[in-house]
CSV table of C-alpha atoms in Angstrom, one decimal:
chain,number,residue,atom,x,y,z
O,1,MET,CA,98.1,15.0,7.2
O,2,SER,CA,94.5,15.2,7.0
O,3,PRO,CA,92.7,15.1,10.5
O,4,LEU,CA,90.7,12.0,9.7
O,5,ASN,CA,93.2,10.2,7.9
O,6,GLY,CA,93.0,6.4,8.6
O,7,LEU,CA,89.3,6.4,9.1
O,8,ARG,CA,87.4,4.4,6.9
O,9,VAL,CA,83.8,5.2,6.2
O,10,VAL,CA,81.4,3.0,4.1
O,11,ASP,CA,78.6,5.3,2.5
O,12,ALA,CA,75.7,3.1,1.8
O,13,SER,CA,73.1,5.9,1.7
O,14,THR,CA,71.5,7.6,-1.1
O,15,LEU,CA,70.3,10.9,-2.1
O,16,PHE,CA,71.5,13.7,0.1
O,17,ALA,CA,71.7,13.6,4.2
O,18,GLY,CA,73.7,10.6,4.4
O,19,PRO,CA,76.1,11.1,1.3
O,20,MET,CA,76.6,14.6,2.4
O,21,ALA,CA,77.6,13.5,5.9
O,22,ALA,CA,80.2,11.0,4.4
O,23,MET,CA,81.3,13.9,2.0
O,24,HIS,CA,82.3,16.1,5.2
O,25,LEU,CA,84.0,13.2,6.7
O,26,GLY,CA,85.8,12.5,3.3
O,27,ASP,CA,86.8,16.4,3.2
O,28,MET,CA,88.8,15.8,6.4
O,29,GLY,CA,90.6,13.0,5.0
O,30,ALA,CA,88.6,9.8,5.9
O,31,ASP,CA,88.6,6.9,3.2
O,32,VAL,CA,85.3,7.0,2.1
O,33,VAL,CA,84.0,4.0,0.1
O,34,LYS,CA,80.7,4.6,-1.7
O,35,VAL,CA,78.3,1.5,-2.1
O,36,GLU,CA,75.7,1.4,-5.0
O,37,HIS,CA,73.6,-1.2,-6.6
O,38,PRO,CA,75.0,-2.3,-9.7
O,39,ASN,CA,71.9,-1.4,-11.7
O,40,ARG,CA,70.4,1.4,-9.6
O,41,PRO,CA,72.8,3.9,-8.6
O,42,ASP,CA,72.3,6.7,-6.2
O,43,PRO,CA,69.6,8.8,-7.5
O,44,ALA,CA,71.6,11.9,-6.7
O,45,ARG,CA,73.6,11.1,-9.9
O,46,GLY,CA,70.5,12.3,-11.9
O,47,HIS,CA,69.6,15.3,-9.9
O,48,GLY,CA,70.1,18.8,-11.1
O,49,PRO,CA,72.0,20.0,-14.1
O,50,SER,CA,74.4,18.0,-16.3
O,51,LYS,CA,77.3,18.8,-18.8
O,52,ASP,CA,78.2,16.6,-21.5
O,53,GLY,CA,76.4,13.8,-19.7
O,54,GLN,CA,78.1,14.3,-16.4
O,55,ASN,CA,76.0,15.1,-13.2
O,56,LEU,CA,77.2,18.2,-11.5
O,57,TRP,CA,75.8,17.7,-8.4
O,58,TRP,CA,77.2,14.4,-8.1
O,59,LYS,CA,80.8,16.0,-8.8
O,60,THR,CA,80.2,17.6,-5.5
O,61,LEU,CA,78.4,15.3,-3.5
O,62,GLY,CA,80.6,12.3,-4.5
O,63,ARG,CA,84.0,13.9,-4.2
O,64,ASN,CA,86.5,12.1,-2.1
O,65,LYS,CA,84.6,8.8,-2.4
O,66,ARG,CA,85.7,5.6,-4.0
O,67,THR,CA,82.7,3.9,-5.7
O,68,VAL,CA,81.9,0.2,-5.6
O,69,ALA,CA,78.7,-1.5,-7.0
O,70,ILE,CA,77.6,-4.3,-4.8
O,71,ASP,CA,73.9,-6.0,-4.7
O,72,LEU,CA,73.1,-6.4,-1.2
O,73,HIS,CA,70.3,-8.6,-2.3
O,74,THR,CA,72.6,-11.5,-3.2
O,75,ALA,CA,74.5,-13.8,-0.9
O,76,GLY,CA,77.8,-12.7,-2.7
O,77,GLY,CA,77.1,-9.0,-2.3
O,78,ARG,CA,76.2,-9.4,1.5
O,79,ASP,CA,79.5,-11.4,2.1
O,80,ALA,CA,81.4,-8.6,0.3
O,81,PHE,CA,79.4,-6.0,2.3
O,82,ILE,CA,80.4,-7.6,5.8
O,83,ARG,CA,83.9,-7.8,4.6
O,84,LEU,CA,83.9,-4.0,3.8
O,85,ALA,CA,82.1,-3.3,7.2
O,86,ARG,CA,84.8,-5.3,8.9
O,87,SER,CA,87.4,-3.2,7.7
O,88,ALA,CA,85.7,-0.2,8.4
O,89,ASP,CA,85.2,2.6,11.5
O,90,VAL,CA,81.8,3.7,10.4
O,91,VAL,CA,79.0,2.7,8.0
O,92,ILE,CA,76.3,5.2,7.0
O,93,GLU,CA,73.0,4.0,5.5
O,94,ASN,CA,69.5,5.3,5.1
O,95,PHE,CA,67.5,2.1,4.0
O,96,ARG,CA,63.9,2.0,5.6
O,97,PRO,CA,64.0,0.7,9.0
O,98,GLY,CA,64.1,-3.2,8.9
O,99,THR,CA,65.9,-3.6,5.7
O,100,LEU,CA,69.4,-4.3,7.1
O,101,GLU,CA,67.7,-6.7,9.5
O,102,ARG,CA,66.1,-8.6,6.6
O,103,TRP,CA,69.3,-9.0,4.9
O,104,GLY,CA,71.1,-10.0,7.9
O,105,LEU,CA,73.2,-6.9,7.9
O,106,ASP,CA,71.8,-5.3,11.1
O,107,TYR,CA,74.1,-3.8,13.8
O,108,ASN,CA,74.3,-7.1,15.8
O,109,ALA,CA,75.6,-9.0,12.8
O,110,LEU,CA,77.9,-6.4,11.6
O,111,SER,CA,79.3,-5.5,15.2
O,112,ALA,CA,79.8,-9.1,15.8
O,113,GLN,CA,82.6,-9.0,13.0
O,114,ASN,CA,83.8,-5.6,14.0
O,115,PRO,CA,82.9,-4.7,17.7
O,116,GLY,CA,84.2,-0.9,17.2
O,117,LEU,CA,81.9,-0.4,14.3
O,118,VAL,CA,79.7,2.9,14.2
O,119,LEU,CA,76.7,2.4,12.2
O,120,ALA,CA,75.0,5.5,11.4
O,121,ARG,CA,71.2,5.2,10.3
O,122,VAL,CA,69.8,8.3,8.7
O,123,THR,CA,66.2,8.1,7.8
O,124,GLY,CA,63.2,10.6,7.5
O,125,PHE,CA,61.5,9.6,10.6
O,126,GLY,CA,64.0,7.5,12.6
O,127,GLN,CA,64.2,3.8,13.5
O,128,ILE,CA,61.2,3.9,16.1
O,129,GLY,CA,57.5,5.3,16.1
O,130,PRO,CA,54.6,5.1,13.9
O,131,TYR,CA,56.1,6.7,11.0
O,132,LYS,CA,59.3,4.9,10.7
O,133,ASN,CA,58.3,3.0,7.6
O,134,ARG,CA,57.0,6.0,5.6
O,135,PRO,CA,59.1,7.5,2.7
O,136,GLY,CA,61.3,10.3,4.2
O,137,PHE,CA,62.7,13.1,2.3
O,138,GLY,CA,64.0,16.6,3.2
O,139,THR,CA,60.9,18.3,2.0
O,140,LEU,CA,58.8,16.5,4.4
O,141,ALA,CA,61.1,17.5,7.3
O,142,GLU,CA,61.0,21.0,6.1
O,143,ALA,CA,57.1,21.0,6.3
O,144,MET,CA,56.9,19.1,9.7
O,145,SER,CA,59.5,20.8,11.5
O,146,GLY,CA,57.9,24.2,11.4
O,147,PHE,CA,60.1,25.8,8.8
O,148,ALA,CA,57.7,26.0,6.1
O,149,SER,CA,54.9,27.2,8.2
O,150,SER,CA,57.3,30.4,9.4
O,151,THR,CA,58.7,30.9,6.1
O,152,GLY,CA,57.2,33.2,3.5
O,153,GLU,CA,55.2,36.4,3.2
O,154,PRO,CA,52.7,37.0,5.8
O,155,ASP,CA,49.6,37.0,3.3
O,156,GLY,CA,51.3,33.9,1.2
O,157,PRO,CA,51.5,30.1,1.8
O,158,PRO,CA,53.9,28.3,3.6
O,159,THR,CA,57.1,28.1,1.8
O,160,LEU,CA,59.6,25.5,1.1
O,161,PRO,CA,63.2,26.1,0.4
O,162,PRO,CA,64.5,25.5,-3.4
O,163,PHE,CA,67.4,23.3,-2.1
O,164,GLY,CA,67.8,20.6,0.5
O,165,LEU,CA,68.1,22.4,3.6
O,166,ALA,CA,66.8,19.6,6.0
O,167,ASP,CA,69.1,17.1,4.3
O,168,GLY,CA,72.1,19.7,4.6
O,169,VAL,CA,71.3,20.4,8.5
O,170,ALA,CA,70.8,16.5,9.0
O,171,SER,CA,74.2,15.7,7.3
O,172,LEU,CA,76.0,18.0,9.8
O,173,ALA,CA,74.2,16.5,12.5
O,174,THR,CA,75.2,13.0,11.3
O,175,ALA,CA,78.8,13.9,10.9
O,176,TYR,CA,78.8,15.2,14.4
O,177,ALA,CA,76.9,12.1,15.8
O,178,ILE,CA,79.5,10.0,14.2
O,179,MET,CA,82.5,11.8,15.8
O,180,VAL,CA,80.8,11.7,19.0
O,181,ALA,CA,80.1,7.9,18.9
O,182,LEU,CA,84.0,7.4,17.6
O,183,HIS,CA,85.0,9.6,20.6
O,184,ALA,CA,83.1,7.3,23.0
O,185,ARG,CA,84.6,4.3,21.1
O,186,ASP,CA,88.0,5.5,22.3
O,187,LYS,CA,87.1,5.0,25.9
O,188,ASP,CA,86.2,1.2,25.7
O,189,GLY,CA,86.7,0.2,22.0
O,190,LYS,CA,82.9,-0.3,21.4
O,191,GLY,CA,80.9,1.1,18.5
O,192,GLN,CA,77.1,1.8,18.5
O,193,GLU,CA,74.3,2.6,16.4
O,194,VAL,CA,73.4,6.2,15.6
O,195,ASP,CA,69.8,7.0,14.8
O,196,VAL,CA,69.3,10.3,12.9
O,197,ALA,CA,65.8,11.3,12.2
O,198,ILE,CA,65.8,14.1,9.3
O,199,ILE,CA,62.7,15.6,10.9
O,200,GLU,CA,64.8,16.4,14.1
O,201,PRO,CA,68.0,18.6,13.4
O,202,ILE,CA,66.1,21.2,11.5
O,203,LEU,CA,63.7,21.6,14.3
O,204,ALA,CA,66.6,22.0,16.6
O,205,MET,CA,67.8,24.9,14.3
O,206,LEU,CA,64.5,26.7,14.4
O,207,GLY,CA,65.1,28.5,17.9
O,208,PRO,CA,62.7,28.4,20.9
O,209,GLN,CA,59.5,27.7,18.8
O,210,ILE,CA,58.5,24.7,21.0
O,211,THR,CA,59.2,26.6,24.0
O,212,ARG,CA,57.4,29.6,22.8
O,213,TRP,CA,54.4,27.5,22.2
O,214,ASP,CA,54.6,25.8,25.2
O,215,GLN,CA,54.9,28.8,27.5
O,216,LEU,CA,52.9,31.5,25.7
O,217,GLY,CA,50.8,29.6,23.5
O,218,THR,CA,52.0,31.5,20.3
O,219,VAL,CA,53.8,30.3,17.1
O,220,GLN,CA,56.2,32.2,14.9
O,221,PRO,CA,54.1,33.9,12.1
O,222,ARG,CA,55.4,34.3,8.5
O,223,THR,CA,57.0,37.6,8.0
O,224,GLY,CA,58.7,37.5,4.7
O,225,ASN,CA,62.2,39.0,5.0
O,226,ARG,CA,61.2,40.8,8.2
O,227,SER,CA,62.0,39.8,11.7
O,228,VAL,CA,59.6,39.9,14.8
O,229,ASN,CA,62.8,40.5,16.8
O,230,ASN,CA,64.2,43.8,15.4
O,231,ALA,CA,63.8,46.3,12.7
O,232,PRO,CA,64.9,47.6,10.0
O,233,ARG,CA,65.7,43.8,8.9
O,234,ASN,CA,64.7,43.3,5.3
O,235,ALA,CA,66.0,43.0,1.7
O,236,TYR,CA,66.1,46.5,-0.2
O,237,ARG,CA,66.7,47.0,-3.8
O,238,THR,CA,69.3,49.4,-4.8
O,239,ALA,CA,69.4,52.0,-7.7
O,240,ASP,CA,71.2,49.5,-10.0
O,241,GLY,CA,68.8,46.9,-9.4
O,242,SER,CA,70.8,44.8,-7.0
O,243,TRP,CA,69.7,43.8,-3.7
O,244,VAL,CA,71.1,44.1,-0.1
O,245,ALA,CA,70.0,42.6,3.3
O,246,VAL,CA,70.3,44.8,6.3
O,247,SER,CA,70.2,43.4,9.9
O,248,THR,CA,69.8,45.4,13.2
O,249,SER,CA,70.1,42.8,16.0
O,250,ALA,CA,72.1,45.1,18.2
O,251,GLN,CA,70.8,48.5,19.1
O,252,SER,CA,73.8,50.4,18.3
O,253,ILE,CA,73.7,49.0,14.8
O,254,ALA,CA,70.0,50.2,14.3
O,255,GLU,CA,71.1,53.7,15.6
O,256,ARG,CA,73.8,53.8,13.2
O,257,VAL,CA,71.5,52.8,10.4
O,258,VAL,CA,68.9,55.3,10.8
O,259,ALA,CA,71.5,58.2,11.1
O,260,LEU,CA,73.2,56.9,7.9
O,261,VAL,CA,70.0,57.0,6.1
O,262,GLY,CA,69.2,60.5,7.3
O,263,ARG,CA,66.6,59.8,9.9
O,264,PRO,CA,68.5,60.2,13.1
O,265,GLU,CA,65.3,61.4,14.8
O,266,LEU,CA,64.0,58.0,14.6
O,267,ALA,CA,66.5,56.6,17.4
O,268,GLU,CA,64.8,59.3,19.7
O,269,GLU,CA,61.4,57.7,19.8
O,270,GLU,CA,60.7,55.9,22.9
O,271,TRP,CA,59.7,52.6,21.1
O,272,PHE,CA,63.2,52.6,19.1
O,273,ALA,CA,65.1,51.4,22.3
O,274,SER,CA,63.5,47.8,22.1
O,275,GLY,CA,64.0,45.5,19.0
O,276,ALA,CA,60.6,44.0,19.3
O,277,ALA,CA,59.2,47.5,19.5
O,278,ARG,CA,61.0,48.6,16.5
O,279,ALA,CA,59.6,45.6,14.7
O,280,GLU,CA,56.3,46.8,15.2
O,281,HIS,CA,57.2,50.0,13.4
O,282,ALA,CA,58.8,47.9,10.4
O,283,ASP,CA,56.7,50.0,7.9
O,284,LEU,CA,58.1,53.3,9.0
O,285,LEU,CA,61.9,51.8,9.4
O,286,ASP,CA,61.5,50.0,5.9
O,287,ASP,CA,60.5,53.1,4.1
O,288,ALA,CA,63.5,55.2,5.7
O,289,VAL,CA,66.0,52.7,4.8
O,290,GLY,CA,64.6,51.4,1.7
O,291,THR,CA,64.1,54.9,0.2
O,292,TRP,CA,67.6,55.9,0.9
O,293,ILE,CA,69.1,52.6,-0.4
O,294,ALA,CA,67.0,53.0,-3.7
O,295,ARG,CA,69.1,56.2,-4.4
O,296,HIS,CA,72.3,54.5,-4.3
O,297,SER,CA,74.1,51.6,-6.2
O,298,ARG,CA,74.9,48.4,-4.5
O,299,GLU,CA,78.6,49.4,-4.3
O,300,GLU,CA,77.8,52.7,-2.8
O,301,VAL,CA,75.4,51.1,-0.2
O,302,VAL,CA,77.9,48.7,0.8
O,303,ALA,CA,80.8,51.1,1.2
O,304,ALA,CA,78.5,53.6,3.2
O,305,PHE,CA,77.2,51.1,5.6
O,306,GLU,CA,80.8,49.8,6.0
O,307,ALA,CA,82.1,53.2,6.7
O,308,ALA,CA,79.3,53.7,9.3
O,309,GLU,CA,80.1,50.3,10.9
O,310,ALA,CA,76.3,49.3,10.1
O,311,ALA,CA,75.6,45.6,9.2
O,312,VAL,CA,74.7,44.9,5.5
O,313,ALA,CA,75.5,42.3,2.8
O,314,PRO,CA,74.9,42.3,-0.9
O,315,ILE,CA,72.6,39.5,-1.9
O,316,TYR,CA,74.8,37.3,-4.2
O,317,ASP,CA,74.4,34.8,-6.8
O,318,PRO,CA,77.4,32.2,-7.8
O,319,SER,CA,79.1,34.9,-10.0
O,320,ASP,CA,79.3,37.3,-7.1
O,321,ILE,CA,80.4,34.5,-4.7
O,322,VAL,CA,83.4,33.5,-6.7
O,323,ALA,CA,84.6,37.0,-7.2
O,324,ASP,CA,84.3,38.1,-3.5
O,325,PRO,CA,87.4,38.9,-1.7
O,326,GLN,CA,86.2,37.6,1.5
O,327,PHE,CA,85.4,34.2,0.1
O,328,ASN,CA,88.6,34.3,-1.9
O,329,ALA,CA,90.6,35.1,1.3
O,330,LEU,CA,89.0,32.2,3.1
O,331,GLY,CA,89.4,29.9,0.2
O,332,THR,CA,86.0,28.8,0.1
O,333,ILE,CA,85.9,28.0,-3.4
O,334,HIS,CA,88.1,25.4,-4.6
O,335,ARG,CA,89.1,24.7,-8.2
O,336,ILE,CA,89.5,20.8,-8.8
O,337,LYS,CA,90.4,18.9,-11.9
O,338,ASP,CA,87.9,16.6,-12.9
O,339,ALA,CA,88.5,13.5,-15.2
O,340,ASP,CA,85.5,14.1,-17.3
O,341,LEU,CA,85.1,18.0,-17.4
O,342,GLY,CA,88.4,19.4,-16.7
O,343,ASP,CA,88.9,22.2,-14.2
O,344,MET,CA,85.8,23.0,-12.1
O,345,ALA,CA,84.9,25.1,-9.0
O,346,MET,CA,83.0,24.0,-5.9
O,347,GLN,CA,82.5,25.1,-2.5
O,348,GLY,CA,85.0,23.5,-0.2
O,349,PRO,CA,85.3,21.9,3.2
O,350,LEU,CA,83.4,23.6,5.8
O,351,PHE,CA,86.2,25.1,8.1
O,352,ARG,CA,90.2,25.7,8.4
O,353,MET,CA,92.4,24.1,11.1
O,354,SER,CA,95.6,25.6,12.2
O,355,ARG,CA,97.5,22.4,12.1
O,356,ASP,CA,95.7,19.7,9.9
O,357,GLU,CA,94.4,20.5,6.3
O,358,ALA,CA,91.2,19.3,4.5
O,359,THR,CA,91.6,18.5,1.1
O,360,ILE,CA,89.4,17.6,-2.0
O,361,ALA,CA,91.5,14.9,-3.7
O,362,PHE,CA,89.0,14.2,-6.5
O,363,THR,CA,85.6,14.9,-7.6
O,364,GLY,CA,82.5,12.3,-7.9
O,365,ARG,CA,83.7,9.3,-9.6
O,366,ALA,CA,81.8,6.9,-11.9
O,367,HIS,CA,79.4,4.3,-10.7
O,368,GLY,CA,81.4,1.2,-9.8
O,369,ALA,CA,84.7,2.8,-10.8
O,370,ASP,CA,86.6,1.1,-7.8
O,371,THR,CA,84.8,-2.2,-7.3
O,372,ASP,CA,87.6,-4.4,-8.1
O,373,ALA,CA,90.2,-2.2,-6.5
O,374,VAL,CA,88.4,-2.2,-3.2
O,375,LEU,CA,87.4,-5.9,-3.0
O,376,THR,CA,91.0,-6.9,-4.0
O,377,GLU,CA,92.0,-4.9,-0.8
O,378,LEU,CA,89.6,-7.0,1.0
O,379,GLY,CA,91.4,-10.2,0.1
O,380,TYR,CA,89.1,-11.2,-3.1
O,381,SER,CA,91.3,-13.1,-5.8
O,382,PRO,CA,90.7,-12.3,-9.5
O,383,ASP,CA,88.7,-15.6,-9.8
O,384,GLU,CA,86.4,-14.5,-7.0
O,385,LEU,CA,85.9,-11.2,-8.4
O,386,ALA,CA,84.9,-12.7,-11.8
O,387,ALA,CA,82.5,-15.0,-10.3
O,388,LEU,CA,80.8,-12.1,-8.4
O,389,HIS,CA,80.7,-10.0,-11.7
O,390,ASP,CA,79.1,-13.1,-13.5
O,391,ASP,CA,76.4,-13.7,-11.0
O,392,GLY,CA,75.6,-9.8,-10.7
O,393,SER,CA,76.6,-9.7,-7.0
O,394,ILE,CA,79.0,-6.8,-8.0
O,395,GLY,CA,79.4,-4.4,-10.8
């Protein structure tokens, strides 16, 4: 039994934060029904690389989701959506604020049919405030949260991540918020709305930046791969052209590292006793560590650090990840049979449980693949389905 077996989630969101939250719930066994417009499917289906006309990102993002095509602009489509929401525990949407209200599909309307419904609303800026109607994407959240301003080289520009970081963080916050709302429902049977603004969860992940500014009047500077809290902490190139990352957040680790690289006298310096003071001597420490690492292969560096009980990690690309024995022991990478492309690898659910099991039952399905099957479950007759197909309400 999967832990969320019996929970139905309607994913009416697009692109990344909302759909990824639904993916996490689907991994844990929820019955996720993906709702898309008949003629304008989720744009995520067109993002990133494809093989043989099949989008690879969608194969992961759409996993464990049955797909239905419903036009919410039509009376027939809205009725189908209401019936679907009536059968659901959770609806996830990311339309601009006011859109569901215009269609008569706001929380008051949906909860009148299903008082226990949790409606998770995921937008760039939230449901209130002066920016609520602005188009909102993860990139904007990465900019406005302070992430970009603190990321990059000291003499370089603010730096944005090459992937949907803010969306990913928001997806976890959304899944968490949904489970909190469902737990609250257990007390009195009543659902509620959940308002997730993508600009907020990533801000919460950035540590005490706001408190630091409030109390000290300072902001975190860009430091590249270095840290203002400890040193040595950087990415170093090995003799065979690979890279490794070293961290010395703990004092004992810092002492082991300088001893390993043949500079034990550095640990005797008065400034070495503080992580922040070590960071002020990062040039000296980087030179000591970087020079030693540059004389050894990645394998030699990792083995030596492990023997010294010092913290190091090779900087991996996907080929390294799928071959790594720790990831293999954890079962991080799953191999799934895909109807279009055959056997494919993808990262699996986020964690393991001792009693229940998370699974990937199937990869992302074709647009509208399950429309008739899902609506039949809701009580539509073959004639009713044919009429909805004819007038374009479903696809």
